[in-house]
């Protein structure tokens, strides 16, 4: 093509398959948009039950992301940078929630933390802490499913990062904590961001583990996906409206963060 | 510029795939020691051991009277406390920090405040003629500029030992020439001990005072640079210097090299090395007559154009490399496989004890 | 129309009434059951019929047994079940889910799918609500009123308000003038999920169907709700215009009225339809 030299035209096969991939995801979402009752949208969304579920979803998913960040960063570092025995086993273990059906994850959490389990009973007797049917339980369930996404992303980045920068920093007199903060962390910052976004997205859409472990209590554990599931029966229009909110919030965040963390073009 | 005027003494034993690094080095303050050797000889391992990024298997590393690694004594000092400045081969400037903050990094780690560290860093950048690049990220620097910033970063912490790994290998030919001259000046100004790793004999000759030749993890020759250049003791060093090295047994003015005998000037006895400059090797189509005392048949193995000269490796009783003009190649019809005669005057053979 | 009809051994206490070829085929034979009753034990099935039955979650155990009976009797008949809350199922059917029979836990949802239905809904069982607690009833719950006065962290599991069991529970609580703070109510998507919150989770008590409580066995303790407060749920079944075999669907609907099927339902705790 004249005037566009140097810009290779993408192969037709790639274009076609890429378009199918986009369609696969876009078409159902367009279907949702087309089915939405736009007339009653405002009413559906300003309904206190909706705003409450949205607020709960945002706070719990952000809290879960925070927990994943605080716990996942050291774990990823240990997995990538040390030769602790049993790392392979630990890595596989940490990734298990990705393949476990979320409902089973919920049952697993129940087995461990319900009041009748030894650990859950102990937490309740000693600290008066009950995770089941609590907002903390929602955060726990969301963290359980979201943490692997963060760890796997950050660990991969740590493996790729050039350790020699850290060695140079050490010869310059920097202590390990300083090296991590000023050399390692800046090098893996994009991956930390991407991992956090992935974990947050996973936590935001969490349903199975949450409903099984934390139940479905209005204002306490009824996050947006649970509210959507309940509303599907009684008021599909409201359910779709709620889903649109979930989609809109996620879409805005993902687009806004894309350039920054998910790799610039 | 150094924190203290001390020497470095290192006996390094580190196992590697294929061979063990096992050698003993000493670097004096105010002098530059070049570790010269082929790629994969273990040179960088030695630097790593001194810097603390590679742990010794055995041996001992002492900076002045501070022992920083001695496995048998259970002593190991982490890199951060060794006061060793390192300029790695590809410099490894922190990509997310400006040139100024790269230099300030070590100062900050040593406890300086941000403003003070930056002020001092600017001073170092000025010393290395890159004061105007303080705000640039490493990605925006040329190879020569980055080299200067890396050197400034290493020296800003006032190390007692400075380590340079192939300092010029990342630069293109033009930048290498310019930077070599500057580097020589800066290294002269540094009064601590400097260890420089290189595989380029020109770097060693221009930048170093002393040289340690390392081949397959072992030290094969060491000493002041002029001495080593004058008396190569391994085929590798001889090849680097572009000379012919023969090992033989001397008896008077005769040196037996394998099955052949080389006539030399003067009297020598016992095991000796003999070097013959390629320019001193004459090539003839037929057995020459004349004053040359050494005459051997040979077969042309290869032809290698080098500037305005052609290097001709010759197989024969005494394998030698001759250096002739392109015109001579034509006149003598030298092609690989051609049978020729070569001659060397006795006075062109330099002999020294093995 | 060539129909393969098969006569079952009278020993098999199984009766398929008005089956695919029963009423219209000359080959149909009437036999007398082992118990001597002259029930319509004519068994007629068309080969390779397939249907999908959508049924209220509370029917899980009973229908699974009934399905096994029919499949054993009808060669090549394949019956697939999907169990969920009746509200969810009716929504799915209206969205075009490939369903051939719908058994609802309430009449409202059965009527909701009228446009997709073949014929009118026909009651085949009734159910009642019951309070379930942890085994041994540690909280000492004796009535609906006790559910409102639980200790601090006590959570009560109820069905979603739009599922029949949730609506009935609401009616029962209203009849008993009991108001449970919604902040301590966890809503199960259907009766089974609600029961699970008590058996597996930390819900102190729940309100489910008698049949669910019975299915849970020792996992829960049932506390009866007095007649004047309780709600009787009528379960209707209706054939749906689905992709499966129409005759087999009709046969399934009809089979629910037979003594054999009623026995299975009764064993599960259901009451006979009025």
PDB file of N, CA and C in Angstrom, chain C residues 143-214:
ATOM      1  N   UNK C 143     -39.948 -23.391  67.968  1.00  0.00           N
ATOM      2  CA  UNK C 143     -41.015 -22.765  67.180  1.00  0.00           C
ATOM      3  C   UNK C 143     -40.429 -21.727  66.244  1.00  0.00           C
ATOM      4  N   UNK C 144     -41.262 -21.246  65.343  1.00  0.00           N
ATOM      5  CA  UNK C 144     -40.817 -20.186  64.443  1.00  0.00           C
ATOM      6  C   UNK C 144     -40.388 -18.950  65.220  1.00  0.00           C
ATOM      7  N   UNK C 145     -41.094 -18.675  66.311  1.00  0.00           N
ATOM      8  CA  UNK C 145     -40.778 -17.483  67.103  1.00  0.00           C
ATOM      9  C   UNK C 145     -39.335 -17.550  67.611  1.00  0.00           C
ATOM     10  N   UNK C 146     -38.856 -18.765  67.926  1.00  0.00           N
ATOM     11  CA  UNK C 146     -37.489 -18.894  68.447  1.00  0.00           C
ATOM     12  C   UNK C 146     -36.446 -18.448  67.421  1.00  0.00           C
ATOM     13  N   UNK C 147     -36.825 -18.542  66.145  1.00  0.00           N
ATOM     14  CA  UNK C 147     -35.858 -18.168  65.097  1.00  0.00           C
ATOM     15  C   UNK C 147     -35.525 -16.684  65.151  1.00  0.00           C
ATOM     16  N   UNK C 148     -36.449 -15.890  65.668  1.00  0.00           N
ATOM     17  CA  UNK C 148     -36.215 -14.448  65.730  1.00  0.00           C
ATOM     18  C   UNK C 148     -35.387 -14.065  66.947  1.00  0.00           C
ATOM     19  N   UNK C 149     -35.267 -14.971  67.890  1.00  0.00           N
ATOM     20  CA  UNK C 149     -34.579 -14.625  69.149  1.00  0.00           C
ATOM     21  C   UNK C 149     -33.303 -15.441  69.328  1.00  0.00           C
ATOM     22  N   UNK C 150     -32.588 -15.665  68.264  1.00  0.00           N
ATOM     23  CA  UNK C 150     -31.364 -16.464  68.399  1.00  0.00           C
ATOM     24  C   UNK C 150     -30.259 -15.649  69.037  1.00  0.00           C
ATOM     25  N   UNK C 151     -29.280 -16.365  69.604  1.00  0.00           N
ATOM     26  CA  UNK C 151     -28.128 -15.704  70.218  1.00  0.00           C
ATOM     27  C   UNK C 151     -27.361 -14.922  69.161  1.00  0.00           C
ATOM     28  N   UNK C 152     -26.430 -14.140  69.623  1.00  0.00           N
ATOM     29  CA  UNK C 152     -25.779 -13.095  68.819  1.00  0.00           C
ATOM     30  C   UNK C 152     -25.520 -13.425  67.348  1.00  0.00           C
ATOM     31  N   UNK C 153     -24.675 -14.435  67.087  1.00  0.00           N
ATOM     32  CA  UNK C 153     -24.252 -14.641  65.702  1.00  0.00           C
ATOM     33  C   UNK C 153     -25.145 -15.601  64.937  1.00  0.00           C
ATOM     34  N   UNK C 154     -26.269 -15.985  65.524  1.00  0.00           N
ATOM     35  CA  UNK C 154     -27.097 -16.986  64.864  1.00  0.00           C
ATOM     36  C   UNK C 154     -27.676 -16.511  63.541  1.00  0.00           C
ATOM     37  N   UNK C 155     -27.448 -17.285  62.508  1.00  0.00           N
ATOM     38  CA  UNK C 155     -27.969 -16.951  61.194  1.00  0.00           C
ATOM     39  C   UNK C 155     -28.987 -18.013  60.789  1.00  0.00           C
ATOM     40  N   UNK C 156     -30.104 -17.564  60.223  1.00  0.00           N
ATOM     41  CA  UNK C 156     -31.155 -18.482  59.775  1.00  0.00           C
ATOM     42  C   UNK C 156     -31.099 -18.581  58.252  1.00  0.00           C
ATOM     43  N   UNK C 157     -31.169 -19.813  57.765  1.00  0.00           N
ATOM     44  CA  UNK C 157     -31.138 -20.009  56.322  1.00  0.00           C
ATOM     45  C   UNK C 157     -32.557 -20.116  55.794  1.00  0.00           C
ATOM     46  N   UNK C 158     -32.909 -19.231  54.870  1.00  0.00           N
ATOM     47  CA  UNK C 158     -34.199 -19.296  54.193  1.00  0.00           C
ATOM     48  C   UNK C 158     -33.939 -19.325  52.695  1.00  0.00           C
ATOM     49  N   UNK C 159     -34.958 -19.805  51.956  1.00  0.00           N
ATOM     50  CA  UNK C 159     -34.814 -19.782  50.504  1.00  0.00           C
ATOM     51  C   UNK C 159     -34.946 -18.339  50.020  1.00  0.00           C
ATOM     52  N   UNK C 160     -34.412 -18.097  48.835  1.00  0.00           N
ATOM     53  CA  UNK C 160     -34.559 -16.790  48.216  1.00  0.00           C
ATOM     54  C   UNK C 160     -36.037 -16.428  48.181  1.00  0.00           C
ATOM     55  N   UNK C 161     -36.317 -15.138  48.377  1.00  0.00           N
ATOM     56  CA  UNK C 161     -37.710 -14.712  48.502  1.00  0.00           C
ATOM     57  C   UNK C 161     -38.553 -15.079  47.289  1.00  0.00           C
ATOM     58  N   UNK C 162     -37.896 -15.249  46.162  1.00  0.00           N
ATOM     59  CA  UNK C 162     -38.658 -15.532  44.960  1.00  0.00           C
ATOM     60  C   UNK C 162     -38.735 -17.010  44.632  1.00  0.00           C
ATOM     61  N   UNK C 163     -38.016 -17.817  45.393  1.00  0.00           N
ATOM     62  CA  UNK C 163     -38.173 -19.263  45.234  1.00  0.00           C
ATOM     63  C   UNK C 163     -39.412 -19.660  46.035  1.00  0.00           C
ATOM     64  N   UNK C 164     -40.187 -20.656  45.593  1.00  0.00           N
ATOM     65  CA  UNK C 164     -41.409 -21.036  46.326  1.00  0.00           C
ATOM     66  C   UNK C 164     -41.131 -21.286  47.810  1.00  0.00           C
ATOM     67  N   UNK C 165     -40.058 -22.006  48.113  1.00  0.00           N
ATOM     68  CA  UNK C 165     -39.824 -22.314  49.532  1.00  0.00           C
ATOM     69  C   UNK C 165     -39.558 -21.045  50.334  1.00  0.00           C
ATOM     70  N   UNK C 166     -38.991 -20.015  49.674  1.00  0.00           N
ATOM     71  CA  UNK C 166     -38.760 -18.758  50.369  1.00  0.00           C
ATOM     72  C   UNK C 166     -40.062 -18.006  50.587  1.00  0.00           C
ATOM     73  N   UNK C 167     -40.898 -18.056  49.555  1.00  0.00           N
ATOM     74  CA  UNK C 167     -42.181 -17.349  49.678  1.00  0.00           C
ATOM     75  C   UNK C 167     -43.056 -18.017  50.735  1.00  0.00           C
ATOM     76  N   UNK C 168     -43.081 -19.358  50.709  1.00  0.00           N
ATOM     77  CA  UNK C 168     -43.878 -20.090  51.703  1.00  0.00           C
ATOM     78  C   UNK C 168     -43.361 -19.839  53.114  1.00  0.00           C
ATOM     79  N   UNK C 169     -42.027 -19.801  53.244  1.00  0.00           N
ATOM     80  CA  UNK C 169     -41.455 -19.541  54.573  1.00  0.00           C
ATOM     81  C   UNK C 169     -41.894 -18.166  55.056  1.00  0.00           C
ATOM     82  N   UNK C 170     -41.915 -17.209  54.122  1.00  0.00           N
ATOM     83  CA  UNK C 170     -42.364 -15.866  54.485  1.00  0.00           C
ATOM     84  C   UNK C 170     -43.820 -15.896  54.962  1.00  0.00           C
ATOM     85  N   UNK C 171     -44.645 -16.682  54.270  1.00  0.00           N
ATOM     86  CA  UNK C 171     -46.057 -16.781  54.659  1.00  0.00           C
ATOM     87  C   UNK C 171     -46.200 -17.423  56.038  1.00  0.00           C
ATOM     88  N   UNK C 172     -45.408 -18.456  56.266  1.00  0.00           N
ATOM     89  CA  UNK C 172     -45.484 -19.142  57.555  1.00  0.00           C
ATOM     90  C   UNK C 172     -45.054 -18.213  58.680  1.00  0.00           C
ATOM     91  N   UNK C 173     -43.940 -17.467  58.455  1.00  0.00           N
ATOM     92  CA  UNK C 173     -43.459 -16.553  59.486  1.00  0.00           C
ATOM     93  C   UNK C 173     -44.509 -15.470  59.756  1.00  0.00           C
ATOM     94  N   UNK C 174     -45.164 -15.040  58.695  1.00  0.00           N
ATOM     95  CA  UNK C 174     -46.192 -14.023  58.849  1.00  0.00           C
ATOM     96  C   UNK C 174     -47.370 -14.583  59.647  1.00  0.00           C
ATOM     97  N   UNK C 175     -47.735 -15.814  59.304  1.00  0.00           N
ATOM     98  CA  UNK C 175     -48.846 -16.448  60.032  1.00  0.00           C
ATOM     99  C   UNK C 175     -48.507 -16.582  61.511  1.00  0.00           C
ATOM    100  N   UNK C 176     -47.248 -16.748  61.819  1.00  0.00           N
ATOM    101  CA  UNK C 176     -46.829 -16.886  63.215  1.00  0.00           C
ATOM    102  C   UNK C 176     -46.464 -15.533  63.814  1.00  0.00           C
ATOM    103  N   UNK C 177     -46.626 -14.470  63.025  1.00  0.00           N
ATOM    104  CA  UNK C 177     -46.262 -13.112  63.460  1.00  0.00           C
ATOM    105  C   UNK C 177     -44.817 -13.043  63.934  1.00  0.00           C
ATOM    106  N   UNK C 178     -43.945 -13.653  63.154  1.00  0.00           N
ATOM    107  CA  UNK C 178     -42.524 -13.635  63.509  1.00  0.00           C
ATOM    108  C   UNK C 178     -41.788 -12.814  62.459  1.00  0.00           C
ATOM    109  N   UNK C 179     -40.914 -11.910  62.925  1.00  0.00           N
ATOM    110  CA  UNK C 179     -40.164 -11.076  62.004  1.00  0.00           C
ATOM    111  C   UNK C 179     -38.675 -11.286  62.267  1.00  0.00           C
ATOM    112  N   UNK C 180     -37.991 -11.920  61.318  1.00  0.00           N
ATOM    113  CA  UNK C 180     -36.547 -12.142  61.497  1.00  0.00           C
ATOM    114  C   UNK C 180     -35.800 -11.026  60.784  1.00  0.00           C
ATOM    115  N   UNK C 181     -34.864 -10.430  61.509  1.00  0.00           N
ATOM    116  CA  UNK C 181     -34.041  -9.363  60.941  1.00  0.00           C
ATOM    117  C   UNK C 181     -33.336  -9.898  59.684  1.00  0.00           C
ATOM    118  N   UNK C 182     -33.539  -9.205  58.552  1.00  0.00           N
ATOM    119  CA  UNK C 182     -32.964  -9.670  57.278  1.00  0.00           C
ATOM    120  C   UNK C 182     -31.429  -9.738  57.353  1.00  0.00           C
ATOM    121  N   UNK C 183     -30.849  -8.974  58.247  1.00  0.00           N
ATOM    122  CA  UNK C 183     -29.388  -8.984  58.411  1.00  0.00           C
ATOM    123  C   UNK C 183     -28.854 -10.281  58.982  1.00  0.00           C
ATOM    124  N   UNK C 184     -29.747 -11.156  59.445  1.00  0.00           N
ATOM    125  CA  UNK C 184     -29.269 -12.450  59.916  1.00  0.00           C
ATOM    126  C   UNK C 184     -29.942 -13.597  59.174  1.00  0.00           C
ATOM    127  N   UNK C 185     -30.367 -13.269  57.956  1.00  0.00           N
ATOM    128  CA  UNK C 185     -30.961 -14.306  57.114  1.00  0.00           C
ATOM    129  C   UNK C 185     -30.057 -14.527  55.907  1.00  0.00           C
ATOM    130  N   UNK C 186     -29.597 -15.755  55.724  1.00  0.00           N
ATOM    131  CA  UNK C 186     -28.869 -16.065  54.499  1.00  0.00           C
ATOM    132  C   UNK C 186     -29.839 -16.745  53.553  1.00  0.00           C
ATOM    133  N   UNK C 187     -29.806 -16.286  52.290  1.00  0.00           N
ATOM    134  CA  UNK C 187     -30.804 -16.759  51.328  1.00  0.00           C
ATOM    135  C   UNK C 187     -30.188 -17.798  50.396  1.00  0.00           C
ATOM    136  N   UNK C 188     -30.699 -19.016  50.471  1.00  0.00           N
ATOM    137  CA  UNK C 188     -30.242 -20.046  49.538  1.00  0.00           C
ATOM    138  C   UNK C 188     -30.956 -19.894  48.213  1.00  0.00           C
ATOM    139  N   UNK C 189     -30.281 -20.272  47.131  1.00  0.00           N
ATOM    140  CA  UNK C 189     -30.905 -20.134  45.813  1.00  0.00           C
ATOM    141  C   UNK C 189     -32.099 -21.055  45.697  1.00  0.00           C
ATOM    142  N   UNK C 190     -32.072 -22.165  46.400  1.00  0.00           N
ATOM    143  CA  UNK C 190     -33.188 -23.106  46.351  1.00  0.00           C
ATOM    144  C   UNK C 190     -33.212 -23.875  47.664  1.00  0.00           C
ATOM    145  N   UNK C 191     -34.167 -24.808  47.800  1.00  0.00           N
ATOM    146  CA  UNK C 191     -34.339 -25.512  49.071  1.00  0.00           C
ATOM    147  C   UNK C 191     -33.075 -26.285  49.461  1.00  0.00           C
ATOM    148  N   UNK C 192     -32.415 -26.893  48.458  1.00  0.00           N
ATOM    149  CA  UNK C 192     -31.227 -27.691  48.772  1.00  0.00           C
ATOM    150  C   UNK C 192     -30.085 -26.818  49.292  1.00  0.00           C
ATOM    151  N   UNK C 193     -29.880 -25.669  48.616  1.00  0.00           N
ATOM    152  CA  UNK C 193     -28.817 -24.776  49.054  1.00  0.00           C
ATOM    153  C   UNK C 193     -29.111 -24.260  50.463  1.00  0.00           C
ATOM    154  N   UNK C 194     -30.378 -24.016  50.726  1.00  0.00           N
ATOM    155  CA  UNK C 194     -30.774 -23.541  52.053  1.00  0.00           C
ATOM    156  C   UNK C 194     -30.466 -24.601  53.112  1.00  0.00           C
ATOM    157  N   UNK C 195     -30.788 -25.835  52.782  1.00  0.00           N
ATOM    158  CA  UNK C 195     -30.506 -26.936  53.701  1.00  0.00           C
ATOM    159  C   UNK C 195     -29.001 -27.071  53.939  1.00  0.00           C
ATOM    160  N   UNK C 196     -28.224 -26.914  52.857  1.00  0.00           N
ATOM    161  CA  UNK C 196     -26.773 -27.052  52.961  1.00  0.00           C
ATOM    162  C   UNK C 196     -26.185 -26.035  53.929  1.00  0.00           C
ATOM    163  N   UNK C 197     -26.761 -24.832  53.957  1.00  0.00           N
ATOM    164  CA  UNK C 197     -26.256 -23.809  54.875  1.00  0.00           C
ATOM    165  C   UNK C 197     -26.342 -24.300  56.319  1.00  0.00           C
ATOM    166  N   UNK C 198     -27.317 -25.189  56.606  1.00  0.00           N
ATOM    167  CA  UNK C 198     -27.452 -25.740  57.964  1.00  0.00           C
ATOM    168  C   UNK C 198     -26.569 -26.981  58.140  1.00  0.00           C
ATOM    169  N   UNK C 199     -26.578 -27.864  57.123  1.00  0.00           N
ATOM    170  CA  UNK C 199     -25.817 -29.108  57.279  1.00  0.00           C
ATOM    171  C   UNK C 199     -24.322 -28.869  57.188  1.00  0.00           C
ATOM    172  N   UNK C 200     -23.901 -28.036  56.261  1.00  0.00           N
ATOM    173  CA  UNK C 200     -22.461 -27.829  56.057  1.00  0.00           C
ATOM    174  C   UNK C 200     -21.987 -26.533  56.692  1.00  0.00           C
ATOM    175  N   UNK C 201     -22.809 -25.516  56.591  1.00  0.00           N
ATOM    176  CA  UNK C 201     -22.392 -24.206  57.045  1.00  0.00           C
ATOM    177  C   UNK C 201     -22.725 -23.955  58.502  1.00  0.00           C
ATOM    178  N   UNK C 202     -22.672 -22.693  58.868  1.00  0.00           N
ATOM    179  CA  UNK C 202     -22.858 -22.334  60.259  1.00  0.00           C
ATOM    180  C   UNK C 202     -24.227 -21.730  60.526  1.00  0.00           C
ATOM    181  N   UNK C 203     -25.167 -21.942  59.615  1.00  0.00           N
ATOM    182  CA  UNK C 203     -26.517 -21.465  59.892  1.00  0.00           C
ATOM    183  C   UNK C 203     -27.069 -22.269  61.067  1.00  0.00           C
ATOM    184  N   UNK C 204     -27.682 -21.565  62.001  1.00  0.00           N
ATOM    185  CA  UNK C 204     -28.182 -22.232  63.206  1.00  0.00           C
ATOM    186  C   UNK C 204     -29.432 -23.037  62.889  1.00  0.00           C
ATOM    187  N   UNK C 205     -30.251 -22.488  62.014  1.00  0.00           N
ATOM    188  CA  UNK C 205     -31.488 -23.171  61.668  1.00  0.00           C
ATOM    189  C   UNK C 205     -31.932 -22.717  60.294  1.00  0.00           C
ATOM    190  N   UNK C 206     -32.900 -23.428  59.744  1.00  0.00           N
ATOM    191  CA  UNK C 206     -33.412 -23.042  58.447  1.00  0.00           C
ATOM    192  C   UNK C 206     -34.838 -23.507  58.317  1.00  0.00           C
ATOM    193  N   UNK C 207     -35.522 -22.982  57.303  1.00  0.00           N
ATOM    194  CA  UNK C 207     -36.875 -23.462  57.018  1.00  0.00           C
ATOM    195  C   UNK C 207     -36.841 -24.067  55.623  1.00  0.00           C
ATOM    196  N   UNK C 208     -37.105 -25.367  55.553  1.00  0.00           N
ATOM    197  CA  UNK C 208     -37.107 -26.060  54.268  1.00  0.00           C
ATOM    198  C   UNK C 208     -38.338 -26.961  54.219  1.00  0.00           C
ATOM    199  N   UNK C 209     -38.434 -27.743  53.161  1.00  0.00           N
ATOM    200  CA  UNK C 209     -39.538 -28.682  53.058  1.00  0.00           C
ATOM    201  C   UNK C 209     -39.280 -29.909  53.936  1.00  0.00           C
ATOM    202  N   UNK C 210     -40.353 -30.494  54.355  1.00  0.00           N
ATOM    203  CA  UNK C 210     -40.274 -31.740  55.120  1.00  0.00           C
ATOM    204  C   UNK C 210     -39.420 -32.765  54.369  1.00  0.00           C
ATOM    205  N   UNK C 211     -39.614 -32.773  53.039  1.00  0.00           N
ATOM    206  CA  UNK C 211     -38.890 -33.758  52.230  1.00  0.00           C
ATOM    207  C   UNK C 211     -37.386 -33.521  52.273  1.00  0.00           C
ATOM    208  N   UNK C 212     -36.973 -32.253  52.292  1.00  0.00           N
ATOM    209  CA  UNK C 212     -35.543 -31.945  52.362  1.00  0.00           C
ATOM    210  C   UNK C 212     -34.969 -32.421  53.685  1.00  0.00           C
ATOM    211  N   UNK C 213     -35.714 -32.146  54.748  1.00  0.00           N
ATOM    212  CA  UNK C 213     -35.263 -32.549  56.077  1.00  0.00           C
ATOM    213  C   UNK C 213     -35.111 -34.066  56.130  1.00  0.00           C
ATOM    214  N   UNK C 214     -36.052 -34.762  55.522  1.00  0.00           N
ATOM    215  CA  UNK C 214     -35.979 -36.219  55.556  1.00  0.00           C
ATOM    216  C   UNK C 214     -34.779 -36.704  54.733  1.00  0.00           C
TER     217      UNK C 214
END
